[in-house]
Amino acid sequence: MTEAIRIQLRVNGQAVERDVEPRLTLADFLRDELDLTGTHLGCEHGVCGACTVLLDQEPVRACLMFAVQADGRDVGTVEGLSRPGELTDLQASFRRHHALQCGFCTPGMLTTAHAFLERTPCPTREEACEAISGNICRCTGYIPIVDAIVATAEARQAQKAGGRP
Amino acid sequence: MIGRAQERNEDLRLLTGQGRFVDDIKRPGMLHAVVVRSPMGHARVLGIDASAALELPGVVEVITFADIAPWARPIPQRTCPLPGMENFLQRPLAEDIVRYVGEPVAMVIAESRYIAEDAAELIHVDYDGLEAAVDAHAAAQNAVLIHAAQGSNIASAYHVGRGDVDAAFRGAHYTRKERFYVHRHSAVPLETRGLVAEWDAAAGHLNVWGAGKVPFANRGILAGMLDLPPSAIDMIEVDVGGSFGVRGDFYPEDFLVPFAARLLCRPVKWIEDRRENLMAMNHSREMHCELEIAVDRDGLIQGLRGQVLSDLGAYVRTNSGVMAGKGTQFLQGAYAIPNLGFDVRAVIPNKTPAGTYRGPGRYESCFFRERLIDIAAKEMGIDPVEFRRRNLITAAQMPYDAGPLVPGQPTTVYDSGDYPTVFERGLAHFGYDALQARNGQLIDGRLHGVGLACFTESTGGGPGEHARLELRADGSFDLFVGSSSAGQGHETVMAQVLADALGVPYDSIRVHHGSTTYLKQGFGAYHSRSAVMGGSAVLKVGQAMQRVLLERAASLNGLAGPQGLAWREGRVVREIDGAVIATPVALAAGLPVCGPHERGPVSVETSFENDKLTFTFGLQLAHVSVDPKTAQVKVEKFLCVEDVGRMLNPLIVHGQTVGAAVQGLGGTFLDEFIYDEDGQLITGTFADYLLPVATDFEHVDALTLELSPSPSNPLGVKGAGEGGIIGTGAALSNAVSNALSGLSVSVTRLPMSLDRLAATMREARNAEGASA
């Protein structure tokens, strides 16, 4: 077995230091070493998007990265999106639109949509569809997920414009 | 609360990464298992050399057939066994022959999954390749025998029918025969399968996490195979990442993982990877059908007959009979057809075994029938809508005896429904009349087509469901149900039902489901039954709790009995003046001096039993446009219409319907398990096995009606989980055929993937050229 390598990174704002096998994927590191099991593995070949996490705010597939590649970086997972016991506006919108059923794809949908809305605060419906087109959901048919993302953007814009929630 | 679009309780944990799926379970000292699978479609196993694997540090054990031989009984059928199928059952590991790519031949157990996967590569299995029979028709010839001892690859063959179908055809004004095919695809839930098993040697007790669908039935099967009493096993349901029928029936690994945990006296986890999931979890749908229709001068269908060939894969699994059995039963659909006759064969080729996938048999038979109806209507010069109108079963014909068409099962009775009214409502909502004018028209370079399909769906599979209710000291309730969940929302819906049954606040109810630890007995989630059977059990347990609490209130107040007391808004009141006699908190506290039944927590357990299925009716309508150069189909508009009697939670029903429809759209255009002639699966990753994504089908909607409550259960509900998928293949193929009618294309085979539809268009062009 290859020697372990020390990595230092920030995960959901917390400094983390661990010795890891070079071949350990970032997804397994988060799930098994840090017990952040919200990051799910649906295919382990980079297609389904369930394992999407934020690496320096950008969505990446945690199954296609090694933990050592996250050394010195900032990693955000679904657990870090909201404060304990609370939902963000995006999460609440997912709930309101019934944008999740089994919930297995949901963490990846949320991290992807979160980053998308940061970049694209006023998306069209087509842009929202495109943004999550790399994430597979088998339950919802995607339509309510797109509804939830678009509604979140609209509510944020309305709040900005008129101060209405 | 019933009927309210209540947001789901489940969502809070699932949205914040706090869900607990089976791969999130960790036990002290836990080992990790990897299954070694056959890379050959058909081969003799000459030997297995695990010595190199066992030398790898961290490897604990390698299990092969020799290790499990004393326990290696065939995995039994759970539902819809067809005569003869019992001879083709699978054992947990292959002995001397492997019969499909993906068949388990060994299991490696190691200290980590990484090591177990390294070790799996070091196991040398010596295979001697055999000729494979891959296509169902080829397998049916029996040139290659897959289970040699049986002397045939036909697992089951039978005839069912009613009336005098041959006379109906002899006397018919018009007859038409066509051959159809539905391709092999399946549910492919996003979470792969997985289990964690832990054996407590001191207590002689086994815990299995990751149970789903039918935990109680699987406990019985596992207990039988491990020679343990069922009470020595607990199946524990955690969050489940989708099932759609394929998860939770008893698979080889459901034996192997608990077996390994007991053998090694350490917890063992197995998580399937996606590649093995695509070759090992039940496939479904693959069916050939030659169907023939007889119609009289007035456009009334007088007879339907044909041959059904169901492709089972290499073994019969727990529910493999459903597709052929129920598929044939549903061939008549929603039409009053007096004469029926079907020859059914279920055949064993060298492919992954098949089981039920959402709308099993229904999707297939709906496609066969509804395509044939469109073909017949067109040839007879009758509008396809008018043709259906003439033949739909009417409300006056309810309950309608659809005949005994499944061997060993009683006659099928459509219990209720006003099909013509639902039909007209659906057409109007879709704007069918205006849209159908575009049939075959070239608009902006695309050919447009509109099509529809009608279906009936049986829901509420028996025999019953159990529920237990406990009143807590703070006046809240814990509700335990035998229904298992795969993401539908039982924690929300069951609480809605109980809140109404008891008149207590929705927030005062916690719902626990699925695990065998909760109840004496339970049945689970299949056959769109949770609302019907589980919901009715919850209603019943709420009523039973009311009776118990009225008795207790009487004792508490020194009354002889509950006469004159009533349960109102979650409290016991005096009927005469409405004065509150006891609150749940007071009732939970019990009496200062009393018998054993009156003190401490109140617990009530009941069951709802019912063998009568309840039937929905629906139609689906599609508007498509096809690029005549590339064969690329765009679904411009798709509508699901279904009468489910009564909705417990419209938000959830709508989500189930639209989600099912998009699954069906994907199944009709994209998903396909493709094998080469040696039985090699060549769509074994998500790069090859294509699932729909967010940009594929953006215009899907549902109209759910509550016109005909079910007479078979006290809630009046009919199952809503599967209807959305059933008519997709049929409606879309009718729409595409209408779009391409000018090119003489008639779709008779699915999927309508780019390459296959393009090939169909080429063939039609060539045939035209040849005849010109």
Coordinates of N, CA, C and O in Angstrom, one line a residue, chain B residues 585-644:
Chain B
V585 N -53.0 14.0 27.0 CA -52.0 13.9 28.0 C -52.5 13.2 29.3 O -51.9 12.4 29.9
A586 N -53.7 13.6 29.6 CA -54.3 13.0 30.8 C -54.5 11.5 30.6 O -54.3 10.6 31.5
L587 N -54.9 11.1 29.4 CA -55.2 9.7 29.1 C -53.9 8.9 29.1 O -53.9 7.8 29.4
A588 N -52.8 9.6 28.6 CA -51.5 8.9 28.6 C -51.0 8.6 30.0 O -50.4 7.6 30.2
A589 N -51.4 9.5 30.9 CA -50.9 9.3 32.3 C -51.6 8.2 33.0 O -51.0 7.5 33.9
G590 N -52.8 7.9 32.5 CA -53.5 6.7 33.1 C -54.1 7.0 34.4 O -54.3 8.1 34.8
L591 N -54.5 5.9 35.1 CA -55.2 6.0 36.3 C -54.4 5.8 37.5 O -53.4 5.0 37.5
P592 N -54.7 6.4 38.6 CA -54.0 6.1 39.9 C -54.1 4.7 40.3 O -53.1 4.1 40.7
V593 N -55.3 4.2 40.3 CA -55.5 2.8 40.7 C -56.3 2.1 39.6 O -57.4 2.4 39.3
C594 N -55.7 1.1 39.0 CA -56.4 0.5 37.9 C -55.7 -0.8 37.4 O -54.7 -1.2 37.9
G595 N -56.3 -1.4 36.5 CA -55.8 -2.7 36.0 C -54.6 -2.5 35.0 O -54.3 -1.3 34.6
P596 N -54.1 -3.6 34.5 CA -52.9 -3.5 33.6 C -53.2 -2.8 32.3 O -52.3 -2.3 31.6
H597 N -54.5 -2.8 31.8 CA -54.8 -2.2 30.5 C -55.0 -0.7 30.6 O -55.3 -0.1 29.6
E598 N -55.0 -0.2 31.8 CA -55.5 1.2 31.9 C -54.4 2.1 32.3 O -54.5 3.3 32.4
R599 N -53.2 1.6 32.5 CA -52.1 2.4 33.0 C -51.0 2.4 32.0 O -50.8 1.4 31.3
G600 N -50.2 3.4 32.0 CA -49.0 3.4 31.1 C -49.4 3.7 29.7 O -50.5 4.1 29.4
P601 N -48.4 3.5 28.8 CA -48.7 3.9 27.4 C -49.8 3.1 26.8 O -50.0 1.9 27.1
V602 N -50.5 3.7 25.9 CA -51.6 3.1 25.2 C -51.1 2.7 23.8 O -50.5 3.5 23.1
S603 N -51.2 1.4 23.5 CA -50.7 0.9 22.3 C -51.8 0.1 21.6 O -52.4 -0.8 22.2
V604 N -52.0 0.4 20.4 CA -53.1 -0.3 19.6 C -52.5 -0.8 18.3 O -51.8 -0.1 17.6
E605 N -52.7 -2.1 18.0 CA -52.3 -2.6 16.7 C -53.4 -3.2 15.9 O -54.2 -4.0 16.5
T606 N -53.6 -2.8 14.7 CA -54.6 -3.4 13.9 C -54.1 -3.8 12.5 O -53.0 -3.4 12.1
S607 N -54.9 -4.5 11.8 CA -54.6 -4.7 10.4 C -55.8 -4.4 9.5 O -57.0 -4.6 10.0
F608 N -55.6 -4.0 8.3 CA -56.6 -3.9 7.3 C -56.4 -5.0 6.3 O -55.4 -5.1 5.7
E609 N -57.4 -5.8 6.1 CA -57.3 -6.9 5.2 C -58.3 -6.7 4.0 O -59.4 -6.4 4.2
N610 N -57.7 -7.0 2.8 CA -58.5 -6.8 1.6 C -57.8 -7.4 0.4 O -56.7 -7.1 0.1
D611 N -58.5 -8.3 -0.2 CA -57.9 -8.9 -1.4 C -58.4 -8.4 -2.7 O -58.0 -8.8 -3.8
K612 N -59.4 -7.4 -2.6 CA -59.9 -6.9 -3.8 C -59.0 -5.7 -4.3 O -58.8 -4.8 -3.6
L613 N -58.6 -5.8 -5.5 CA -57.8 -4.7 -6.1 C -58.8 -3.6 -6.5 O -60.0 -3.8 -6.7
T614 N -58.2 -2.4 -6.6 CA -59.0 -1.3 -7.0 C -58.4 -0.7 -8.3 O -57.1 -0.6 -8.3
F615 N -59.1 -0.3 -9.3 CA -58.6 0.0 -10.6 C -58.8 1.5 -10.9 O -59.9 2.0 -10.8
T616 N -57.7 2.0 -11.4 CA -57.8 3.4 -11.9 C -58.0 3.3 -13.4 O -57.8 2.3 -14.1
F617 N -58.4 4.4 -14.0 CA -58.5 4.5 -15.5 C -57.8 5.8 -15.9 O -57.9 6.8 -15.1
G618 N -57.1 5.8 -16.9 CA -56.4 7.0 -17.4 C -56.2 7.0 -18.9 O -56.3 6.0 -19.6
L619 N -55.7 8.2 -19.3 CA -55.2 8.3 -20.7 C -54.1 9.2 -20.7 O -53.9 10.0 -19.8
Q620 N -53.2 9.0 -21.7 CA -52.1 9.9 -21.9 C -52.1 10.4 -23.3 O -52.4 9.7 -24.2
L621 N -51.7 11.7 -23.4 CA -51.8 12.3 -24.7 C -50.4 13.0 -25.0 O -49.8 13.6 -24.1
A622 N -50.0 12.8 -26.2 CA -48.7 13.3 -26.6 C -48.8 14.2 -27.9 O -49.5 13.8 -28.8
H623 N -48.0 15.3 -27.9 CA -47.8 16.0 -29.1 C -46.3 16.1 -29.4 O -45.6 16.5 -28.5
V624 N -45.9 15.5 -30.5 CA -44.4 15.5 -30.8 C -44.1 16.2 -32.1 O -45.0 16.4 -32.9
S625 N -42.9 16.5 -32.3 CA -42.4 16.9 -33.6 C -41.1 16.2 -33.9 O -40.3 15.9 -33.0
V626 N -41.0 15.7 -35.1 CA -39.9 14.9 -35.5 C -39.1 15.6 -36.6 O -39.7 16.1 -37.6
D627 N -37.8 15.6 -36.4 CA -36.9 16.1 -37.5 C -36.8 15.0 -38.6 O -36.3 13.9 -38.3
P628 N -37.3 15.2 -39.8 CA -37.4 14.1 -40.8 C -36.0 13.7 -41.2 O -35.8 12.6 -41.8
K629 N -35.0 14.6 -41.0 CA -33.6 14.3 -41.4 C -32.9 13.4 -40.4 O -32.2 12.5 -40.7
T630 N -33.0 13.8 -39.1 CA -32.2 13.1 -38.1 C -33.0 12.1 -37.2 O -32.5 11.4 -36.4
A631 N -34.3 12.1 -37.4 CA -35.2 11.2 -36.6 C -35.3 11.7 -35.1 O -35.8 10.9 -34.2
Q632 N -34.8 12.9 -34.8 CA -34.8 13.3 -33.5 C -36.3 13.8 -33.1 O -36.9 14.5 -33.8
V633 N -36.8 13.3 -32.0 CA -38.2 13.6 -31.6 C -38.2 14.6 -30.5 O -37.4 14.4 -29.5
K634 N -39.0 15.6 -30.6 CA -39.1 16.5 -29.5 C -40.5 16.3 -29.0 O -41.5 16.3 -29.7
V635 N -40.6 16.2 -27.6 CA -42.0 16.0 -27.0 C -42.4 17.4 -26.7 O -42.0 18.1 -25.8
E636 N -43.4 17.9 -27.5 CA -43.8 19.3 -27.4 C -44.7 19.5 -26.2 O -44.8 20.5 -25.5
K637 N -45.5 18.4 -25.9 CA -46.5 18.5 -24.8 C -46.9 17.0 -24.5 O -47.2 16.2 -25.4
F638 N -46.9 16.8 -23.2 CA -47.4 15.4 -22.8 C -48.3 15.6 -21.6 O -47.9 16.3 -20.6
L639 N -49.4 14.9 -21.6 CA -50.3 15.0 -20.5 C -50.8 13.7 -20.0 O -51.2 12.8 -20.8
C640 N -50.7 13.5 -18.7 CA -51.2 12.3 -18.0 C -52.5 12.6 -17.4 O -52.7 13.6 -16.7
V641 N -53.5 11.8 -17.6 CA -54.8 12.0 -17.0 C -55.2 10.7 -16.3 O -55.1 9.6 -16.9
E642 N -55.6 10.8 -15.1 CA -56.0 9.5 -14.4 C -57.0 9.9 -13.3 O -56.9 10.9 -12.6
D643 N -57.9 9.0 -13.1 CA -58.9 9.1 -12.0 C -58.4 8.2 -10.9 O -58.5 7.0 -11.0
V644 N -58.0 8.8 -9.8 CA -57.4 8.0 -8.7 C -58.4 7.9 -7.5 O -58.1 7.5 -6.4

